mmCIF file of C-alpha atoms in Angstrom:
data_model
loop_
_atom_site.group_PDB
_atom_site.id
_atom_site.type_symbol
_atom_site.label_atom_id
_atom_site.label_comp_id
_atom_site.label_asym_id
_atom_site.label_seq_id
_atom_site.Cartn_x
_atom_site.Cartn_y
_atom_site.Cartn_z
ATOM 1 C CA UNK A 112 226.236 -23.575 151.385
ATOM 2 C CA UNK A 113 226.368 -19.998 152.902
ATOM 3 C CA UNK A 114 224.933 -18.257 149.605
ATOM 4 C CA UNK A 115 222.921 -20.966 149.333
ATOM 5 C CA UNK A 116 221.312 -20.463 152.881
ATOM 6 C CA UNK A 117 221.073 -16.726 152.102
ATOM 7 C CA UNK A 118 218.717 -17.014 148.499
ATOM 8 C CA UNK A 119 216.632 -19.616 149.555
ATOM 9 C CA UNK A 120 216.098 -17.309 152.885
ATOM 10 C CA UNK A 121 216.083 -14.072 150.807
ATOM 11 C CA UNK A 122 213.755 -16.306 148.194
ATOM 12 C CA UNK A 123 211.616 -18.070 151.173
ATOM 13 C CA UNK A 124 207.748 -17.249 149.949
ATOM 14 C CA UNK A 125 205.505 -15.560 150.242
ATOM 15 C CA UNK A 126 207.776 -13.226 152.515
ATOM 16 C CA UNK A 127 211.264 -13.831 153.600
ATOM 17 C CA UNK A 128 211.968 -13.767 156.817
ATOM 18 C CA UNK A 129 214.040 -10.374 157.559
ATOM 19 C CA UNK A 130 214.023 -7.551 155.210
ATOM 20 C CA UNK A 131 214.607 -8.235 151.869
ATOM 21 C CA UNK A 132 218.012 -5.221 152.537
ATOM 22 C CA UNK A 133 219.068 -7.645 155.335
ATOM 23 C CA UNK A 134 220.097 -10.259 152.474
ATOM 24 C CA UNK A 135 221.520 -8.054 150.849
ATOM 25 C CA UNK A 136 224.143 -6.569 153.188
ATOM 26 C CA UNK A 137 224.721 -9.742 154.037
ATOM 27 C CA UNK A 138 226.128 -10.986 150.655
ATOM 28 C CA UNK A 139 228.164 -7.515 150.163
ATOM 29 C CA UNK A 140 229.620 -8.502 154.120
ATOM 30 C CA UNK A 141 230.469 -11.825 152.911
ATOM 31 C CA UNK A 142 232.179 -10.658 149.680
ATOM 32 C CA UNK A 143 234.285 -7.822 151.921
ATOM 33 C CA UNK A 144 235.230 -10.754 154.433
ATOM 34 C CA UNK A 145 236.156 -13.955 151.601
ATOM 35 C CA UNK A 146 237.374 -11.907 149.127
ATOM 36 C CA UNK A 147 238.585 -14.755 147.347
ATOM 37 C CA UNK A 148 235.675 -17.175 147.643
ATOM 38 C CA UNK A 149 232.768 -15.365 148.152
ATOM 39 C CA UNK A 150 232.867 -13.130 145.115
ATOM 40 C CA UNK A 151 233.358 -16.381 143.058
ATOM 41 C CA UNK A 152 230.139 -18.909 144.763
ATOM 42 C CA UNK A 153 227.662 -15.695 144.491
ATOM 43 C CA UNK A 154 228.815 -14.850 140.829
ATOM 44 C CA UNK A 155 228.443 -18.674 139.815
ATOM 45 C CA UNK A 156 224.607 -19.071 142.757
ATOM 46 C CA UNK A 157 223.702 -15.213 140.337
ATOM 47 C CA UNK A 158 224.352 -17.312 137.049
ATOM 48 C CA UNK A 159 222.003 -20.812 137.731
ATOM 49 C CA UNK A 160 219.163 -18.781 138.869
ATOM 50 C CA UNK A 161 219.392 -16.447 135.487
ATOM 51 C CA UNK A 162 220.660 -19.321 133.632
ATOM 52 C CA UNK A 163 216.115 -20.963 135.778
ATOM 53 C CA UNK A 164 214.798 -17.328 135.222
ATOM 54 C CA UNK A 165 212.317 -19.048 132.513
ATOM 55 C CA UNK A 166 210.725 -20.579 135.828
ATOM 56 C CA UNK A 167 211.352 -18.452 138.302
ATOM 57 C CA UNK A 168 208.256 -17.183 140.853
ATOM 58 C CA UNK A 169 207.141 -13.489 139.745
ATOM 59 C CA UNK A 170 208.051 -12.109 143.743
ATOM 60 C CA UNK A 171 211.304 -14.284 143.220
ATOM 61 C CA UNK A 172 212.040 -12.637 140.199
ATOM 62 C CA UNK A 173 211.659 -8.997 141.556
ATOM 63 C CA UNK A 174 213.276 -9.960 144.344
ATOM 64 C CA UNK A 175 215.898 -10.992 142.639
ATOM 65 C CA UNK A 176 215.854 -7.603 140.731
ATOM 66 C CA UNK A 177 216.062 -5.867 144.287
ATOM 67 C CA UNK A 178 219.096 -7.669 145.402
ATOM 68 C CA UNK A 179 220.922 -7.507 142.205
ATOM 69 C CA UNK A 180 220.530 -4.701 141.352
ATOM 70 C CA UNK A 181 221.760 -3.153 145.116
ATOM 71 C CA UNK A 182 224.611 -5.492 145.438
ATOM 72 C CA UNK A 183 225.949 -4.102 141.291
ATOM 73 C CA UNK A 184 225.477 -0.980 143.040
ATOM 74 C CA UNK A 185 227.884 -1.793 146.631
ATOM 75 C CA UNK A 186 230.639 -3.105 143.644
ATOM 76 C CA UNK A 187 230.826 -0.645 141.155
ATOM 77 C CA UNK A 188 228.004 -2.403 139.096
ATOM 78 C CA UNK A 189 230.981 -5.001 137.757
ATOM 79 C CA UNK A 190 229.743 -7.775 136.477
ATOM 80 C CA UNK A 191 230.394 -9.808 133.262
ATOM 81 C CA UNK A 192 228.067 -8.557 131.390
ATOM 82 C CA UNK A 193 229.295 -10.484 128.104
ATOM 83 C CA UNK A 194 228.210 -13.808 129.380
ATOM 84 C CA UNK A 195 224.673 -12.234 129.247
ATOM 85 C CA UNK A 196 224.973 -11.504 125.265
ATOM 86 C CA UNK A 197 222.778 -13.458 123.970
ATOM 87 C CA UNK A 198 219.304 -11.677 126.078
ATOM 88 C CA UNK A 199 219.725 -8.444 123.820
ATOM 89 C CA UNK A 200 218.682 -11.219 120.881
ATOM 90 C CA UNK A 201 215.916 -12.145 122.513
ATOM 91 C CA UNK A 202 212.096 -10.154 122.142
ATOM 92 C CA UNK A 203 212.426 -7.514 125.294
ATOM 93 C CA UNK A 204 209.393 -9.039 127.530
ATOM 94 C CA UNK A 205 211.682 -12.800 127.726
ATOM 95 C CA UNK A 206 212.280 -13.495 131.315
ATOM 96 C CA UNK A 207 215.712 -12.926 130.631
ATOM 97 C CA UNK A 208 215.835 -9.701 129.181
ATOM 98 C CA UNK A 209 213.209 -8.209 131.356
ATOM 99 C CA UNK A 210 215.934 -9.188 133.717
ATOM 100 C CA UNK A 211 218.179 -7.471 133.054
ATOM 101 C CA UNK A 212 216.316 -3.997 131.820
ATOM 102 C CA UNK A 213 214.624 -4.327 135.164
ATOM 103 C CA UNK A 214 218.386 -4.963 137.265
ATOM 104 C CA UNK A 215 219.953 -1.835 134.802
ATOM 105 C CA UNK A 216 216.346 0.077 135.477
ATOM 106 C CA UNK A 217 216.967 -0.876 139.976
ATOM 107 C CA UNK A 218 220.373 0.100 138.976
ATOM 108 C CA UNK A 219 220.019 3.292 137.559
ATOM 109 C CA UNK A 220 217.722 4.545 140.762
ATOM 110 C CA UNK A 221 221.396 3.399 142.528
ATOM 111 C CA UNK A 222 223.307 6.295 140.541
ATOM 112 C CA UNK A 223 222.726 7.857 137.137
ATOM 113 C CA UNK A 224 222.441 6.851 133.239
ATOM 114 C CA UNK A 225 225.822 7.601 132.357
ATOM 115 C CA UNK A 226 227.265 5.939 134.685
ATOM 116 C CA UNK A 227 225.533 2.933 133.779
ATOM 117 C CA UNK A 228 225.376 3.242 129.902
ATOM 118 C CA UNK A 229 229.226 2.880 130.903
ATOM 119 C CA UNK A 230 229.233 -0.118 131.916
ATOM 120 C CA UNK A 231 227.559 -2.428 130.389
ATOM 121 C CA UNK A 232 228.393 -3.215 126.504
ATOM 122 C CA UNK A 233 227.220 -1.625 123.601
ATOM 123 C CA UNK A 234 225.162 -4.614 123.133
ATOM 124 C CA UNK A 235 222.493 -3.835 125.990
ATOM 125 C CA UNK A 236 222.066 -0.778 124.661
ATOM 126 C CA UNK A 237 218.508 -1.290 124.116
ATOM 127 C CA UNK A 238 218.715 -2.787 128.195
ATOM 128 C CA UNK A 239 219.742 1.064 129.603
ATOM 129 C CA UNK A 240 216.939 3.192 130.470
ATOM 130 C CA UNK A 241 216.044 6.332 128.258
ATOM 131 C CA UNK A 242 218.009 9.493 129.158
ATOM 132 C CA UNK A 243 215.508 10.840 131.394
ATOM 133 C CA UNK A 244 213.837 14.023 130.498
ATOM 134 C CA UNK A 245 212.237 17.089 132.519
ATOM 135 C CA UNK A 246 208.393 17.401 131.868
ATOM 136 C CA UNK A 247 206.973 20.790 132.252
ATOM 137 C CA UNK A 248 203.424 20.800 133.575
ATOM 138 C CA UNK A 249 203.052 24.565 132.312
ATOM 139 C CA UNK A 250 205.259 25.936 129.185
ATOM 140 C CA UNK A 251 204.674 29.280 128.298
ATOM 141 C CA UNK A 252 203.185 30.322 124.872
ATOM 142 C CA UNK A 253 204.315 32.574 122.058
ATOM 143 C CA UNK A 254 202.312 35.451 123.783
ATOM 144 C CA UNK A 255 204.168 34.645 127.357
ATOM 145 C CA UNK A 256 200.996 33.202 129.047
ATOM 146 C CA UNK A 257 201.349 29.740 130.577
ATOM 147 C CA UNK A 258 199.590 27.711 129.164
ATOM 148 C CA UNK A 259 198.878 23.868 130.409
ATOM 149 C CA UNK A 260 199.971 20.885 128.800
ATOM 150 C CA UNK A 261 198.518 17.883 128.650
#
């Protein structure tokens, strides 16, 4: 019941009553205080939300992505990713596939790409963000003069 109330507050429209990080921190602390029960209850809630993500409001979708990415980053990105393998066969714009893509992007901002690639199954390689490469505003041509690259 606690998880349901916290999630309801997180998804309160048009804006949650408190900062989103408050709800994320609260759920993390609950998981740490009740390690025997709370993580399993929270995992069930996430599965229910994931199953119904097709009908979720866009604002709630974004909050779900932000919270879940933050939550995973606090628990070493451990998740039962294998339960979501069928999403790898979906169109990347399908809500379930899009959710996984967005969560991995969020997770990469809270960690680094190689770590994320190691955590998820190989079937999710299509969801793992591309390796970030530097973009040089100026490059050196053969004459040694700087050339603006656009």
